[in-house]
PDB file of C-alpha atoms in Angstrom:
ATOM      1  CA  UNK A   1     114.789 122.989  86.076  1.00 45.00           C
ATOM      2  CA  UNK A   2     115.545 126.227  86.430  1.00 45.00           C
ATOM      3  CA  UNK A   3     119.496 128.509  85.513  1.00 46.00           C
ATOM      4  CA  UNK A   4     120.153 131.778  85.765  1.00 50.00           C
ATOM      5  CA  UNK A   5     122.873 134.429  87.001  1.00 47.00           C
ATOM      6  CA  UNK A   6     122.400 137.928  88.333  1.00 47.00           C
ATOM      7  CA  UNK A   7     124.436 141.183  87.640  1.00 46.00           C
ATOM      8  CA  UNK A   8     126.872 140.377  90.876  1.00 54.00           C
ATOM      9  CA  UNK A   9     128.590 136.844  89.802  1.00 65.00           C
ATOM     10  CA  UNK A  10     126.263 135.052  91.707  1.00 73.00           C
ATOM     11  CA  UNK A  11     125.232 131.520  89.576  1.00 72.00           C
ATOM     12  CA  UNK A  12     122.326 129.649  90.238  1.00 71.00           C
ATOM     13  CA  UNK A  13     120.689 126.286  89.064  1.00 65.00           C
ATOM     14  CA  UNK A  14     117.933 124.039  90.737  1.00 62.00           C
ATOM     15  CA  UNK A  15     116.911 120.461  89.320  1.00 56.00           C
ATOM     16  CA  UNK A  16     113.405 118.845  90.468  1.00 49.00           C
ATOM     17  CA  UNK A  17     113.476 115.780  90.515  1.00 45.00           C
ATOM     18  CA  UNK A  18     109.973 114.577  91.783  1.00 44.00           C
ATOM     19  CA  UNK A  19     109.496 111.737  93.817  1.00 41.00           C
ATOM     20  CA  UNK A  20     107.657 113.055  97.186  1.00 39.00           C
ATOM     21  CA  UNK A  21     103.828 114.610  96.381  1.00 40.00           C
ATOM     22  CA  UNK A  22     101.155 113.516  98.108  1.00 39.00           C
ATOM     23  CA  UNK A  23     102.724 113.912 101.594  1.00 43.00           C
ATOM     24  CA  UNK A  24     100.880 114.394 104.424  1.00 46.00           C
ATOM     25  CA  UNK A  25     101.513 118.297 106.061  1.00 50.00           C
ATOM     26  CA  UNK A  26     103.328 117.349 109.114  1.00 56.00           C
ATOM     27  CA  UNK A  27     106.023 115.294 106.982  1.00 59.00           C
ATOM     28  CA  UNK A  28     106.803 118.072 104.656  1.00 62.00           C
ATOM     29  CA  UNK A  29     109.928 119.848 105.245  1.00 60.00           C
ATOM     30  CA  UNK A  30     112.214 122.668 103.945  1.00 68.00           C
ATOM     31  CA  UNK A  31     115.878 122.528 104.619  1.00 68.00           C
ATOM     32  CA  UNK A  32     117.473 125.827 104.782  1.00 84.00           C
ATOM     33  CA  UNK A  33     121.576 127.093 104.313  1.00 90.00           C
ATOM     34  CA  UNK A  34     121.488 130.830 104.287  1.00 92.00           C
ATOM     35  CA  UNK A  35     125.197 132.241 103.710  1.00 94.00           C
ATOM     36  CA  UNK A  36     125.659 136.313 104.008  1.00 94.00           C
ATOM     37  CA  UNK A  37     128.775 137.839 103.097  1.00 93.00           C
ATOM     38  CA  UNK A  38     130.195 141.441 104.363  1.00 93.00           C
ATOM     39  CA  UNK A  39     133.555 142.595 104.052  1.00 93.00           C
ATOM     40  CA  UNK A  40     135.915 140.049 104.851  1.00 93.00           C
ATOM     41  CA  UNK A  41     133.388 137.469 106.135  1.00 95.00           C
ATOM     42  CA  UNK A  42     131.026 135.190 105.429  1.00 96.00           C
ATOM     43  CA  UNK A  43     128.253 134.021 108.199  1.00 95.00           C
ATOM     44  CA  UNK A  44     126.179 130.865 107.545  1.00 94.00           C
ATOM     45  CA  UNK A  45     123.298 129.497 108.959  1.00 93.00           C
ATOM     46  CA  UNK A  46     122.221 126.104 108.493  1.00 92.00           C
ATOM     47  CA  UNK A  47     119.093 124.181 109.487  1.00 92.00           C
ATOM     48  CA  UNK A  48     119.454 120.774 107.154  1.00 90.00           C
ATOM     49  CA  UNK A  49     121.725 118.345 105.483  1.00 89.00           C
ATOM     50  CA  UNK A  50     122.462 121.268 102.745  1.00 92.00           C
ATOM     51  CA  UNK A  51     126.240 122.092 102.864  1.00 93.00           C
ATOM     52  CA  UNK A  52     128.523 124.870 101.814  1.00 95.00           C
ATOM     53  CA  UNK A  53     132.144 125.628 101.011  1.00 96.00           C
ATOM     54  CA  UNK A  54     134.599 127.923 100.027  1.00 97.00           C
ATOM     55  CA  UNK A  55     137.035 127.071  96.914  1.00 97.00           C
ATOM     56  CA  UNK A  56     140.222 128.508  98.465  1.00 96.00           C
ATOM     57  CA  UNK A  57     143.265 128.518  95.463  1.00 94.00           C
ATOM     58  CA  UNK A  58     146.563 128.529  97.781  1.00 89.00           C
ATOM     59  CA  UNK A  59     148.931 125.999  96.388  1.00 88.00           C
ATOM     60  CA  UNK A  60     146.649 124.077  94.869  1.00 94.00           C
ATOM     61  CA  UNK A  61     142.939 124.172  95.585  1.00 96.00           C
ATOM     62  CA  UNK A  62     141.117 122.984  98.439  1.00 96.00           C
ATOM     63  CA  UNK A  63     137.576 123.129  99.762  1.00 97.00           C
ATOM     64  CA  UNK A  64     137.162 124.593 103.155  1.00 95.00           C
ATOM     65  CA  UNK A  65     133.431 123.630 104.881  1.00 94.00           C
ATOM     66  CA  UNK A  66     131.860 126.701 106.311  1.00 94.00           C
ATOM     67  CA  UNK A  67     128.788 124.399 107.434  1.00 93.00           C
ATOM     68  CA  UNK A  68     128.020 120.862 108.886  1.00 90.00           C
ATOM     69  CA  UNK A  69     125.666 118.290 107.945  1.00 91.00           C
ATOM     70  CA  UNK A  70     122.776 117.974 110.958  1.00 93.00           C
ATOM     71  CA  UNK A  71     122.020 114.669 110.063  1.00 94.00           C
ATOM     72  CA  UNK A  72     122.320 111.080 111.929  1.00 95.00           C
ATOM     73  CA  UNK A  73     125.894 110.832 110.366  1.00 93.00           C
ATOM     74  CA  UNK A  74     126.701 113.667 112.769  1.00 94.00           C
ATOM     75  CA  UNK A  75     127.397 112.036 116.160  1.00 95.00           C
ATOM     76  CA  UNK A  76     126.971 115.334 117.684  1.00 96.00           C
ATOM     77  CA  UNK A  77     123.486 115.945 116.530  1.00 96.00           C
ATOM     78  CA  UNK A  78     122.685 112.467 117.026  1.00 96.00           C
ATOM     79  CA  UNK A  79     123.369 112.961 121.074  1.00 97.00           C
ATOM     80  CA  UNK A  80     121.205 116.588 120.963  1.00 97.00           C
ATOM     81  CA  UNK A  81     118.116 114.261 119.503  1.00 97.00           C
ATOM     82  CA  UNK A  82     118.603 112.029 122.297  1.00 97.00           C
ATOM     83  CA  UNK A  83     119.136 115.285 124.755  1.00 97.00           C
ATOM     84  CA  UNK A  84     116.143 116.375 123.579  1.00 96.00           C
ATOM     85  CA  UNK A  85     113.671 113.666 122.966  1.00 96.00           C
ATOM     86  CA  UNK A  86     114.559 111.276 126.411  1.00 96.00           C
ATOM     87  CA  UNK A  87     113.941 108.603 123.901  1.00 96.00           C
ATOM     88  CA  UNK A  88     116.648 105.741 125.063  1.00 95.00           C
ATOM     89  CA  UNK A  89     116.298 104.523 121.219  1.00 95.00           C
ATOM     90  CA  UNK A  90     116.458 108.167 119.414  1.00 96.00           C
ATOM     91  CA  UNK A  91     118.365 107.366 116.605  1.00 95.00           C
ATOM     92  CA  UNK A  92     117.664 103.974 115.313  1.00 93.00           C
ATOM     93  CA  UNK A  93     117.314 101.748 111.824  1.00 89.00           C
ATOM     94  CA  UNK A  94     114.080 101.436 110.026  1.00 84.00           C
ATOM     95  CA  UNK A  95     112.601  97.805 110.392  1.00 77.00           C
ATOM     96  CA  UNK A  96     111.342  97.538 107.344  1.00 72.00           C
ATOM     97  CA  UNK A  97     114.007  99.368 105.459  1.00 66.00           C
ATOM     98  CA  UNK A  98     116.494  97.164 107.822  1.00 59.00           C
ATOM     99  CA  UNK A  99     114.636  93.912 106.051  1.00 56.00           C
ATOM    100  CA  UNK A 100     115.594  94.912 103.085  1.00 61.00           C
ATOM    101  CA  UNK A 101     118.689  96.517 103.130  1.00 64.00           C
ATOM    102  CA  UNK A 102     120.545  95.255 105.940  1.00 61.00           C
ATOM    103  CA  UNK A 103     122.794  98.440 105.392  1.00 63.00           C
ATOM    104  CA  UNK A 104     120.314 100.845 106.073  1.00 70.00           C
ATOM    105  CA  UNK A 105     121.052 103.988 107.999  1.00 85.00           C
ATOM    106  CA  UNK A 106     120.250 105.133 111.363  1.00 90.00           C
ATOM    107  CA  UNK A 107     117.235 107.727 111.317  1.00 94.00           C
ATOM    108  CA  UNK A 108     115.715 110.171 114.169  1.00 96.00           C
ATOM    109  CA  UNK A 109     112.748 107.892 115.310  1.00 95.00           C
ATOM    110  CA  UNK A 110     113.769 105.492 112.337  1.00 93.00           C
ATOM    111  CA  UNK A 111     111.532 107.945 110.093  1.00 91.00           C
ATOM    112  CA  UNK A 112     114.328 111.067 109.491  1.00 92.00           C
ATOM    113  CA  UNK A 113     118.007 111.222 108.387  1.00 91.00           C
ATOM    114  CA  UNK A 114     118.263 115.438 109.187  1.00 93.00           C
ATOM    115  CA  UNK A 115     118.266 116.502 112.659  1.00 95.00           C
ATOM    116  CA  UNK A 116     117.070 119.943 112.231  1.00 94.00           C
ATOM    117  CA  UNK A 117     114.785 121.451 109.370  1.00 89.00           C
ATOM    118  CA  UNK A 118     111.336 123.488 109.118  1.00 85.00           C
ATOM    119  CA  UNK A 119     108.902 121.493 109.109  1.00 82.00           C
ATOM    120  CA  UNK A 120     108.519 117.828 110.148  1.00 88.00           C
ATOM    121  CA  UNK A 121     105.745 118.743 112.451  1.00 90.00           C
ATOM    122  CA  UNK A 122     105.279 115.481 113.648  1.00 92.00           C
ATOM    123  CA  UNK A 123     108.502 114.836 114.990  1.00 94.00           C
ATOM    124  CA  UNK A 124     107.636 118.309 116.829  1.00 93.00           C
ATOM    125  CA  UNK A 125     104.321 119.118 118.465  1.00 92.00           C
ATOM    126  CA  UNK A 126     102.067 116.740 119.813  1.00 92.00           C
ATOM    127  CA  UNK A 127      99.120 118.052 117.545  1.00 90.00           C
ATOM    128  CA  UNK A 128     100.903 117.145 114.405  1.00 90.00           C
ATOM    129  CA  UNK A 129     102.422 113.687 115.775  1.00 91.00           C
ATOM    130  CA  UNK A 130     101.341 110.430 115.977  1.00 90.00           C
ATOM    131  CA  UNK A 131     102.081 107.320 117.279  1.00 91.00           C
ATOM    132  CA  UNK A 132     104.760 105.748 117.596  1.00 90.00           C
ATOM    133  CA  UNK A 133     106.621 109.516 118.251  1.00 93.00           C
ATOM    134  CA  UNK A 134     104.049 111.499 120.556  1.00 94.00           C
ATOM    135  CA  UNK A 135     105.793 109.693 123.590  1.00 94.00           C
ATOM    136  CA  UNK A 136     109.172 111.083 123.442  1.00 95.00           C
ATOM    137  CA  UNK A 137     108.324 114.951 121.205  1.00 95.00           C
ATOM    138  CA  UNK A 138     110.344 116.893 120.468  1.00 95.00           C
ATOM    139  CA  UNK A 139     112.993 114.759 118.582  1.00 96.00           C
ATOM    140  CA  UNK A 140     114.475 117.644 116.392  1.00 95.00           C
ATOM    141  CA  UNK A 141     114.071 121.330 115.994  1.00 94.00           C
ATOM    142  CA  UNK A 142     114.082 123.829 113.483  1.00 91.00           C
ATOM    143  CA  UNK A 143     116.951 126.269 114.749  1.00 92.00           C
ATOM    144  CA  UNK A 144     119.696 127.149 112.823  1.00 92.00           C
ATOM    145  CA  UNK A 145     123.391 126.585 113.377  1.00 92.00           C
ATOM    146  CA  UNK A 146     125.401 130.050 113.041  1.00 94.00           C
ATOM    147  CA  UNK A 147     128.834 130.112 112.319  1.00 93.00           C
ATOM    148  CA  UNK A 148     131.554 133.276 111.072  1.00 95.00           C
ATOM    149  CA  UNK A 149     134.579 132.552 109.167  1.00 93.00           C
ATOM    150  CA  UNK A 150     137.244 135.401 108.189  1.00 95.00           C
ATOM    151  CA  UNK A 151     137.235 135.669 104.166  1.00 95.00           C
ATOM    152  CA  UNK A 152     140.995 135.598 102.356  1.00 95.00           C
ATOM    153  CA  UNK A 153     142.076 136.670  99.518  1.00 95.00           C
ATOM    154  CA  UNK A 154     142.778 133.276  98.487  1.00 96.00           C
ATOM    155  CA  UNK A 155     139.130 132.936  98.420  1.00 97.00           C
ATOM    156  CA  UNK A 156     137.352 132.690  94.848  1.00 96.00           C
ATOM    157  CA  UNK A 157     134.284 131.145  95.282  1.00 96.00           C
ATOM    158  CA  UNK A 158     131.423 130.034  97.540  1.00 97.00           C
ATOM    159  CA  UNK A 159     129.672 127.293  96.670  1.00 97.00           C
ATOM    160  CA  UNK A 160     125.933 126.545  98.421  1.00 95.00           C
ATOM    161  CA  UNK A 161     124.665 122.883  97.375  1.00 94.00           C
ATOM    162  CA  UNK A 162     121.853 120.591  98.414  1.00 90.00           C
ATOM    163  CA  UNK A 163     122.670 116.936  99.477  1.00 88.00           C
ATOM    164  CA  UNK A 164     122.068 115.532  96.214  1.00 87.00           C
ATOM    165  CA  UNK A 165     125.209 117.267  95.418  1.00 92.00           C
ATOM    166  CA  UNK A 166     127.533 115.913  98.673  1.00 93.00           C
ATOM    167  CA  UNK A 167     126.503 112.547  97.864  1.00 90.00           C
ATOM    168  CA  UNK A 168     128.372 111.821  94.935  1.00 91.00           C
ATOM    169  CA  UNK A 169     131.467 114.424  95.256  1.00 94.00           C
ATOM    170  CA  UNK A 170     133.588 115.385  98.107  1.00 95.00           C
ATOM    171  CA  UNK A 171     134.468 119.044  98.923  1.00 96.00           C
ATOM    172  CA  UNK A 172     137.569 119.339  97.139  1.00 97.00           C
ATOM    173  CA  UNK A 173     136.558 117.463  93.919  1.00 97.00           C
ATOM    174  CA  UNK A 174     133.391 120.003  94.191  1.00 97.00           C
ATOM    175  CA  UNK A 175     136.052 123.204  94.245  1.00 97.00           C
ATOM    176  CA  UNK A 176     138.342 121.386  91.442  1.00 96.00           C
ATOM    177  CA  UNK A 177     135.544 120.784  89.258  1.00 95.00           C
ATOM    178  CA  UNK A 178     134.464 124.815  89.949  1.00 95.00           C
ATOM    179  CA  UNK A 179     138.023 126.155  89.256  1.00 94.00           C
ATOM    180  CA  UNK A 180     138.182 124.371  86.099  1.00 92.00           C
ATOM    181  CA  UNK A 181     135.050 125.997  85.206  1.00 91.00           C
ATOM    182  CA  UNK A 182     136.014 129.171  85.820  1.00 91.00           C
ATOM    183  CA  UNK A 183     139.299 128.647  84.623  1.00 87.00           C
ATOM    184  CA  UNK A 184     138.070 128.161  80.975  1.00 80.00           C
ATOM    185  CA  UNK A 185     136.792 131.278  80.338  1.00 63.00           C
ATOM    186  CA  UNK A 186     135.068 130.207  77.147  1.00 60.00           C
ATOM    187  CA  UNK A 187     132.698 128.119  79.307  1.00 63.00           C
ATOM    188  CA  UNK A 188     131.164 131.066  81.689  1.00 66.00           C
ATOM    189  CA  UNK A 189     129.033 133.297  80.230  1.00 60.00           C
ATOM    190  CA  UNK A 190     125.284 134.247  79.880  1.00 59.00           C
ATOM    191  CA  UNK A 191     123.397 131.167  78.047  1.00 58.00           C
ATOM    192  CA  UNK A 192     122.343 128.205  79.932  1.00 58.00           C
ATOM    193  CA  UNK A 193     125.001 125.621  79.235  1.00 65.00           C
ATOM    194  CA  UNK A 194     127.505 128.385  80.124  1.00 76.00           C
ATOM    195  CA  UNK A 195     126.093 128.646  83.685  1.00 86.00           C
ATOM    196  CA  UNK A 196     128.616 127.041  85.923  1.00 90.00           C
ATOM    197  CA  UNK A 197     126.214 125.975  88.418  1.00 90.00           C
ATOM    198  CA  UNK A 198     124.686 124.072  85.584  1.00 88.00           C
ATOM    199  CA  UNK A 199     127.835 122.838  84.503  1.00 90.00           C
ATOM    200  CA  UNK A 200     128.544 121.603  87.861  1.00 93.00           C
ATOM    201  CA  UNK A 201     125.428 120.200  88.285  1.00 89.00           C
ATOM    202  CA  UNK A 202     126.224 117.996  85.153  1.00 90.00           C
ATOM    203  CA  UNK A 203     129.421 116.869  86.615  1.00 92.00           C
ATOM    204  CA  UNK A 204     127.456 115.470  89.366  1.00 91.00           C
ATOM    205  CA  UNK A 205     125.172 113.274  87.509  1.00 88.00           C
ATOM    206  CA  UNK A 206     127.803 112.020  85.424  1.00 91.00           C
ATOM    207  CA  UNK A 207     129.552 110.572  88.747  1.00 90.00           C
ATOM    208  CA  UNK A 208     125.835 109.062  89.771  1.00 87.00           C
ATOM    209  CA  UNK A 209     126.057 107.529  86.380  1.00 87.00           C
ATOM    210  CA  UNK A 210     128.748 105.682  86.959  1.00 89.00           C
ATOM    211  CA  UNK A 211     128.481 104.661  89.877  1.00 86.00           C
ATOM    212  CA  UNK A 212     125.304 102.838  88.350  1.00 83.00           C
ATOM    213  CA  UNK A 213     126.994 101.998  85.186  1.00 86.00           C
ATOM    214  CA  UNK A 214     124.599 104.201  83.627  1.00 84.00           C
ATOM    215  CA  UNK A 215     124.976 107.145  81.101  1.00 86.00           C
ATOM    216  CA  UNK A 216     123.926 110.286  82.058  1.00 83.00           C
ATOM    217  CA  UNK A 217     121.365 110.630  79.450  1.00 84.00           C
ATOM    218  CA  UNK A 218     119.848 107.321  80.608  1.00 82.00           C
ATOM    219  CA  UNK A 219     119.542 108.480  84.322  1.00 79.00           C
ATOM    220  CA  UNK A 220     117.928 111.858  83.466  1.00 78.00           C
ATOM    221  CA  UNK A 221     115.539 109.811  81.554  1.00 79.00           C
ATOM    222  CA  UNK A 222     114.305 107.685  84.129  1.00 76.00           C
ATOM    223  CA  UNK A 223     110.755 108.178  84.959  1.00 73.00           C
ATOM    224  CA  UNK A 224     109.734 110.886  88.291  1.00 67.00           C
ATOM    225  CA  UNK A 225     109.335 109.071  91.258  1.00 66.00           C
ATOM    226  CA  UNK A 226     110.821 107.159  94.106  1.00 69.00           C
ATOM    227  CA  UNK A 227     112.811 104.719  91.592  1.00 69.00           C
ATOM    228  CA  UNK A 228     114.780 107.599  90.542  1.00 70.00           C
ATOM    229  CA  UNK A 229     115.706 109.056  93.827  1.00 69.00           C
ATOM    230  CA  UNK A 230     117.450 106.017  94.500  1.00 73.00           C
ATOM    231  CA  UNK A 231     119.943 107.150  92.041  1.00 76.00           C
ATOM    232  CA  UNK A 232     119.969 110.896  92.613  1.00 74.00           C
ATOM    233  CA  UNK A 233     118.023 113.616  94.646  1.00 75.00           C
ATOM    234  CA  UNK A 234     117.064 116.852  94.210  1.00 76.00           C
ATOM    235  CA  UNK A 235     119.468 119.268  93.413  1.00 82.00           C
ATOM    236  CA  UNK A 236     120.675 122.742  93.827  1.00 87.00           C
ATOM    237  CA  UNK A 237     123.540 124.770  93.526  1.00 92.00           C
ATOM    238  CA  UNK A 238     124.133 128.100  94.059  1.00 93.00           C
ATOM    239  CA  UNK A 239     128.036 129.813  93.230  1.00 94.00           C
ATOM    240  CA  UNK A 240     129.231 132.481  93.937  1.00 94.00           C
ATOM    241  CA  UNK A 241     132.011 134.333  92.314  1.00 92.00           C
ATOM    242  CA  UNK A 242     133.681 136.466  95.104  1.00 92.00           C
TER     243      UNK A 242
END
């Protein structure tokens, strides 16, 4: 794990939580959200299933997304893979995951839940593929999604999180959960349990918890690996204090 906070109110924390080593080079991926702000707006790019909002405090507060999940719960990017590939049965269930869980979700190829990301070779270029994919390459793509949005005044914070964030809290409890942060000024300072990327970080494995009926301590103590991603994935948060 790693916490820390630069000189211009930017907070930062990143939990590993292993599960993934020994993969192959062509199934490796990184999934990227890069946010720049200038005077009065914000542009994000987004090439993943990482997600961003704003914490906009206007009569109460509210979330407002300034990205999109490419993933195969995106309908949208679920029609590009099938634009793209020419495969009639792009975005499809997992047979063996669909033996066991009957609930499974839909994947690109039944192998991938993001639609766009670096890496993923195989589901790219014919000299990193394989069979059963090589017939219908390329199936997703690395290029980002670029959107502006006009900054207000009622904006106080940008908040940058990977999925294992957005799986377990919405946008708005995400932006309550960082107002009250911020909003006890006692809690925001310099150490690590001040950090209120940390803090928020906690907040999410606390609702993982309990969905499990688990405590949190018990969950963070559950050996690396697979098992544990069940529970909870990788996670990292990035706020920003504007």
């Amino acid at each position: 794990a790693a916490a820390g906070r630069d000189e211009g109110g930017v907070y930062v924390y990143r939990q590993h939580f292993p599960g993934y080593e020994g993969q192959k080079q062509p199934h490796e991926r990184v999934l990227r959200l890069v946010c720049y702000l200038e005077p009065g707006a914000l542009w994000a790019g987004n090439a993943g299933d990482s997600r961003a909002v704003l914490v906009r405090k206007k009569r109460g507060v509210t979330s407002v997304a300034v990205s999109e999940d490419q993933n195969t719960n995106n309908k949208a990017e679920c029609y590009k893979v099938s634009a793209r590939s020419k495969d009639p049965d792009a975005v499809r269930h997992n047979e063996s995951e669909e033996r066991r869980r009957p609930d499974s979700v839909r994947r690109v190829a039944g192998t991938l839940m993001v639609t766009r990301a670096l890496g993923d070779g195989y589901l790219k270029r014919q000299q990193l593929s394989q069979q059963p994919y090589t017939k219908y390459l390329p199936y997703i793509t690395g290029k980002p999604k670029v959107k502006r949005f006009d900054v207000t005044p009622a904006d106080m914070y940008l908040v940058v999180a990977s999925d294992g964030v957005w799986e377990h809290m919405t946008g708005d409890e995400v932006a309550n959960e960082v107002d009250r942060i911020f909003s006890d000024k006692g809690r925001v300072g310099e150490g690590e349990d001040e950090n209120p990327a940390m803090q928020l970080v906690d907040t999410v494995i606390q609702h993982a918890a309990n969905k499990q009926g688990l405590q949190a301590e018990e969950l963070k103590k559950l050996p690396a690996g697979r098992h544990r991603r069940t529970f909870l994935d990788d996670i990292s948060v990035i706020i920003v204090d504007l």
